Amino acid sequence: AQTVTQSQPEMSVQEAETVTLSCTYDTSESNYYLFWYKQPPSRQMILVIRQEAYKQQNATENRFSVNFQKAAKSFSLKISDSQLGDTAMYFCAFMKQGRGYSTLTFGKGTMLLVSP
Amino acid sequence: DTGVSQDPRHKITKRGQNVTFRCDPISEHNRLYWYRQTLGQGPEFLTYFQNEAQLEKSRLLSDRFSAERPKGSFSTLEIQRTEQGDSAMYLCATLNLAVLNEQFFGPGTRLTVL
């Protein structure tokens, strides 16, 4: 079974600054996907960024980038130029690769508060 | 709106009552998932369907829970004889097998059992 650990229950950052959210995972699988999802207060969860484990290059999506360290089983999210709209719960999630697999395993989340 | 929709958004019920939630997927999304999210936790997998077939059920899904997807489109999740421990957000997510690795989530149904 896979486990996902987010060790930071809450983080705070000021607008325009950079923040990094941590995630570690445990698996015996060699092929998998990793995700960061964002859940704003009272709004639905949306995908922020994804990483395929077979790719060495770290994924980036505009102000969001990841630091994927496969050997260390670490998958952190960096948010640059933080905006007020980034205030949300952020979940790290794991999914085994393969057509028969698509269930997500989530961490407990990190609440990010962006202040003016 | 072409996203995943869920109904109702909120449900308050008394212990022992039955409740049913509905999820309408994005069209052409053949996989549909149910997750449960309790306060301060990440979502936990309950069950999923590929078209109308229920392919996997979590150990979290007690025999009081039943899910259906009769025509491979919308899905229902029923909880019989609700207990206070069933209070949670119930999330539905759907996926297109042609784009395997992204699940789209609905807004959730928040259940409060008094």
Short mmCIF file of C-alpha atoms in Angstrom, two decimals:
data_model
loop_
_atom_site.label_atom_id
_atom_site.label_comp_id
_atom_site.label_asym_id
_atom_site.label_seq_id
_atom_site.Cartn_x
_atom_site.Cartn_y
_atom_site.Cartn_z
CA ALA A 1 0.00 0.00 0.00
CA GLN A 2 1.06 3.54 -0.66
CA THR A 3 1.27 6.30 1.91
CA VAL A 4 1.59 10.04 1.41
CA THR A 5 2.85 12.32 4.17
CA GLN A 6 2.52 16.08 4.36
CA SER A 7 4.30 17.24 7.48
CA GLN A 8 3.23 20.89 7.38
CA PRO A 9 -0.40 21.31 8.53
CA GLU A 10 -0.27 25.08 7.92
CA MET A 11 1.94 27.53 6.08
CA SER A 12 1.82 31.29 5.75
CA VAL A 13 3.37 33.50 3.11
CA GLN A 14 3.05 37.10 2.06
CA GLU A 15 1.90 38.15 -1.34
CA ALA A 16 4.62 38.05 -4.01
CA GLU A 17 6.85 35.79 -1.94
CA THR A 18 7.82 32.19 -2.64
CA VAL A 19 6.72 29.23 -0.55
CA THR A 20 7.52 25.53 -0.67
CA LEU A 21 5.17 22.79 0.49
CA SER A 22 6.64 19.41 1.38
CA CYS A 23 5.44 15.92 0.54
CA THR A 24 7.00 12.51 0.99
CA TYR A 25 5.57 9.21 -0.06
CA ASP A 26 6.24 5.53 0.35
CA THR A 27 5.71 2.94 -2.34
CA SER A 28 7.27 -0.18 -3.79
CA GLU A 29 6.02 0.75 -7.26
CA SER A 30 8.44 2.00 -9.87
CA ASN A 31 5.87 3.54 -12.23
CA TYR A 32 3.47 6.08 -10.84
CA TYR A 33 2.17 9.63 -10.98
CA LEU A 34 2.32 12.34 -8.36
CA PHE A 35 -0.05 15.27 -8.13
CA TRP A 36 -0.67 18.44 -6.23
CA TYR A 37 -4.32 19.38 -5.87
CA LYS A 38 -5.66 22.69 -4.56
CA GLN A 39 -8.91 22.94 -2.59
CA PRO A 40 -9.93 26.58 -1.96
CA PRO A 41 -12.28 27.25 0.95
CA SER A 42 -15.77 25.96 0.08
CA ARG A 43 -14.75 25.29 -3.49
CA GLN A 44 -13.95 22.17 -5.42
CA MET A 45 -10.61 20.52 -5.76
CA ILE A 46 -8.58 21.30 -8.85
CA LEU A 47 -5.37 19.91 -10.20
CA VAL A 48 -2.35 22.18 -9.86
CA ILE A 49 0.44 20.10 -11.30
CA ARG A 50 1.36 16.51 -12.09
CA GLN A 51 4.61 14.57 -12.41
CA GLU A 52 5.25 11.24 -14.09
CA ALA A 53 7.77 9.24 -12.09
CA TYR A 54 9.65 8.10 -15.19
CA LYS A 55 10.41 11.71 -16.13
CA GLN A 56 13.53 13.16 -14.58
CA GLN A 57 12.60 16.72 -15.48
CA ASN A 58 10.61 18.53 -12.84
CA ALA A 59 7.15 19.66 -13.92
CA THR A 60 6.30 23.37 -14.07
CA GLU A 61 3.00 25.17 -14.60
CA ASN A 62 3.39 28.94 -14.65
CA ARG A 63 4.12 29.98 -11.04
CA PHE A 64 4.00 26.39 -9.78
CA SER A 65 6.89 23.97 -9.96
CA VAL A 66 7.88 20.75 -8.25
CA ASN A 67 11.09 19.31 -6.93
CA PHE A 68 10.80 15.57 -7.54
CA GLN A 69 13.43 13.44 -5.88
CA LYS A 70 12.56 9.84 -6.77
CA ALA A 71 15.25 8.15 -4.72
CA ALA A 72 14.30 10.15 -1.65
CA LYS A 73 10.57 9.74 -2.42
CA SER A 74 10.08 13.45 -2.06
CA PHE A 75 7.76 15.69 -4.08
CA SER A 76 7.65 19.33 -2.98
CA LEU A 77 5.63 22.14 -4.52
CA LYS A 78 7.07 25.61 -4.98
CA ILE A 79 4.73 28.53 -5.50
CA SER A 80 6.42 31.65 -6.79
CA ASP A 81 5.01 35.18 -6.66
CA SER A 82 2.24 34.04 -4.27
CA GLN A 83 -1.18 35.58 -4.83
CA LEU A 84 -4.15 35.98 -2.50
CA GLY A 85 -6.04 33.50 -4.65
CA ASP A 86 -3.49 30.83 -3.79
CA THR A 87 -4.99 30.61 -0.30
CA ALA A 88 -6.25 27.04 -0.12
CA MET A 89 -5.69 23.56 1.18
CA TYR A 90 -3.04 21.78 -0.88
CA PHE A 91 -3.02 18.01 -1.16
CA CYS A 92 -0.24 15.84 -2.44
CA ALA A 93 -1.50 12.64 -4.08
CA PHE A 94 -0.11 9.41 -5.53
CA MET A 95 -1.45 7.15 -8.25
CA LYS A 96 -0.03 3.90 -9.57
CA GLN A 97 0.53 3.86 -13.30
CA GLY A 98 -1.41 1.51 -15.53
CA ARG A 99 -4.88 1.30 -17.03
CA GLY A 100 -6.07 -0.89 -14.19
CA TYR A 101 -5.01 1.64 -11.62
CA SER A 102 -6.30 5.14 -11.15
CA THR A 103 -7.20 5.51 -7.50
CA LEU A 104 -5.62 8.47 -5.77
CA THR A 105 -3.98 8.24 -2.35
CA PHE A 106 -3.88 11.64 -0.67
CA GLY A 107 -1.87 13.19 2.12
CA LYS A 108 -3.58 15.07 4.93
CA GLY A 109 -3.01 18.41 3.30
CA THR A 110 -1.28 21.70 4.01
CA MET A 111 -3.34 24.83 4.57
CA LEU A 112 -1.64 27.75 2.83
CA LEU A 113 -2.59 31.27 3.82
CA VAL A 114 -1.40 34.10 1.61
CA SER A 115 -1.60 37.49 3.28
CA PRO A 116 -1.36 40.99 1.78
CA ASP B 1 -21.59 23.91 -16.83
CA THR B 2 -19.58 21.00 -18.17
CA GLY B 3 -17.91 20.06 -14.90
CA VAL B 4 -18.72 17.33 -12.40
CA SER B 5 -21.84 18.17 -10.43
CA GLN B 6 -23.10 16.77 -7.15
CA ASP B 7 -26.46 17.00 -5.47
CA PRO B 8 -27.27 17.98 -2.80
CA ARG B 9 -24.42 20.22 -1.72
CA HIS B 10 -25.40 19.91 1.92
CA LYS B 11 -27.42 17.32 3.79
CA ILE B 12 -28.36 17.30 7.45
CA THR B 13 -29.99 14.15 8.74
CA LYS B 14 -30.75 12.40 11.97
CA ARG B 15 -28.93 9.29 13.03
CA GLY B 16 -30.57 6.19 11.66
CA GLN B 17 -32.00 7.82 8.54
CA ASN B 18 -31.03 6.85 4.99
CA VAL B 19 -29.47 9.37 2.64
CA THR B 20 -28.69 9.30 -1.08
CA PHE B 21 -26.27 11.50 -3.00
CA ARG B 22 -25.99 11.95 -6.72
CA CYS B 23 -23.02 12.64 -8.97
CA ASP B 24 -23.24 13.69 -12.61
CA PRO B 25 -19.94 13.22 -14.42
CA ILE B 26 -18.36 15.10 -17.26
CA SER B 27 -19.77 13.56 -20.41
CA GLU B 28 -17.58 10.85 -21.94
CA HIS B 29 -15.81 10.28 -18.64
CA ASN B 30 -16.13 6.55 -18.22
CA ARG B 31 -14.57 6.24 -14.77
CA LEU B 32 -16.32 7.63 -11.71
CA TYR B 33 -14.94 7.66 -8.17
CA TRP B 34 -16.35 8.31 -4.73
CA TYR B 35 -14.13 9.64 -1.96
CA ARG B 36 -14.84 10.62 1.63
CA GLN B 37 -13.12 13.56 3.28
CA THR B 38 -13.35 14.15 7.01
CA LEU B 39 -12.27 17.34 8.72
CA GLY B 40 -8.53 17.85 8.64
CA GLN B 41 -7.91 14.87 6.40
CA GLY B 42 -7.31 14.25 2.75
CA PRO B 43 -9.91 12.45 0.66
CA GLU B 44 -10.07 8.67 1.11
CA PHE B 45 -11.11 6.35 -1.67
CA LEU B 46 -14.44 4.57 -1.30
CA THR B 47 -15.27 2.98 -4.65
CA TYR B 48 -15.10 3.44 -8.39
CA PHE B 49 -16.95 2.51 -11.55
CA GLN B 50 -15.88 1.95 -15.09
CA ASN B 51 -19.02 2.63 -17.08
CA GLU B 52 -21.72 0.78 -15.12
CA ALA B 53 -19.40 -1.79 -13.53
CA GLN B 54 -18.27 -1.27 -9.93
CA LEU B 55 -14.65 -2.40 -10.10
CA GLU B 56 -13.25 -1.75 -6.66
CA LYS B 57 -14.52 -1.06 -3.16
CA SER B 58 -12.48 0.16 -0.22
CA ARG B 59 -12.61 -1.50 3.18
CA LEU B 60 -14.01 1.86 4.33
CA LEU B 61 -17.20 1.04 2.45
CA SER B 62 -19.23 -0.78 5.08
CA ASP B 63 -22.32 -2.79 4.19
CA ARG B 64 -24.43 0.27 5.02
CA PHE B 65 -23.01 1.97 1.94
CA SER B 66 -24.06 1.15 -1.58
CA ALA B 67 -23.21 2.82 -4.85
CA GLU B 68 -24.67 2.43 -8.29
CA ARG B 69 -24.08 3.73 -11.76
CA PRO B 70 -26.97 2.11 -13.63
CA LYS B 71 -26.47 3.42 -17.14
CA GLY B 72 -22.83 4.33 -16.96
CA SER B 73 -23.66 8.01 -16.59
CA PHE B 74 -24.71 9.46 -13.23
CA SER B 75 -23.98 7.64 -9.99
CA THR B 76 -25.68 7.47 -6.61
CA LEU B 77 -24.20 6.76 -3.21
CA GLU B 78 -26.61 5.63 -0.52
CA ILE B 79 -25.89 5.39 3.18
CA GLN B 80 -28.38 3.41 5.22
CA ARG B 81 -28.91 3.81 8.95
CA THR B 82 -26.58 6.78 9.14
CA GLU B 83 -24.24 7.16 12.11
CA GLN B 84 -22.53 10.27 13.45
CA GLY B 85 -19.24 8.92 12.17
CA ASP B 86 -20.60 9.18 8.63
CA SER B 87 -20.46 12.97 8.87
CA ALA B 88 -18.02 14.03 6.16
CA MET B 89 -17.68 15.57 2.72
CA TYR B 90 -18.44 13.04 0.00
CA LEU B 91 -16.56 13.81 -3.19
CA CYS B 92 -17.15 12.50 -6.66
CA ALA B 93 -14.46 12.55 -9.33
CA THR B 94 -14.46 11.43 -12.93
CA LEU B 95 -11.80 10.52 -15.41
CA ASN B 96 -11.47 9.92 -19.12
CA LEU B 97 -9.50 6.74 -19.75
CA ALA B 98 -8.00 8.34 -22.85
CA VAL B 99 -6.36 10.87 -20.52
CA LEU B 100 -5.72 8.47 -17.70
CA ASN B 101 -4.00 10.54 -15.13
CA GLU B 102 -6.30 13.43 -14.31
CA GLN B 103 -9.38 13.15 -12.14
CA PHE B 104 -11.86 16.03 -12.15
CA PHE B 105 -13.62 16.60 -8.86
CA GLY B 106 -17.12 17.76 -8.09
CA PRO B 107 -17.94 20.28 -5.34
CA GLY B 108 -18.88 17.54 -2.88
CA THR B 109 -21.85 16.82 -0.67
CA ARG B 110 -21.35 17.73 2.97
CA LEU B 111 -23.22 15.32 5.23
CA THR B 112 -23.97 16.15 8.84
CA VAL B 113 -25.50 13.40 10.95
CA LEU B 114 -27.07 14.66 14.17
#
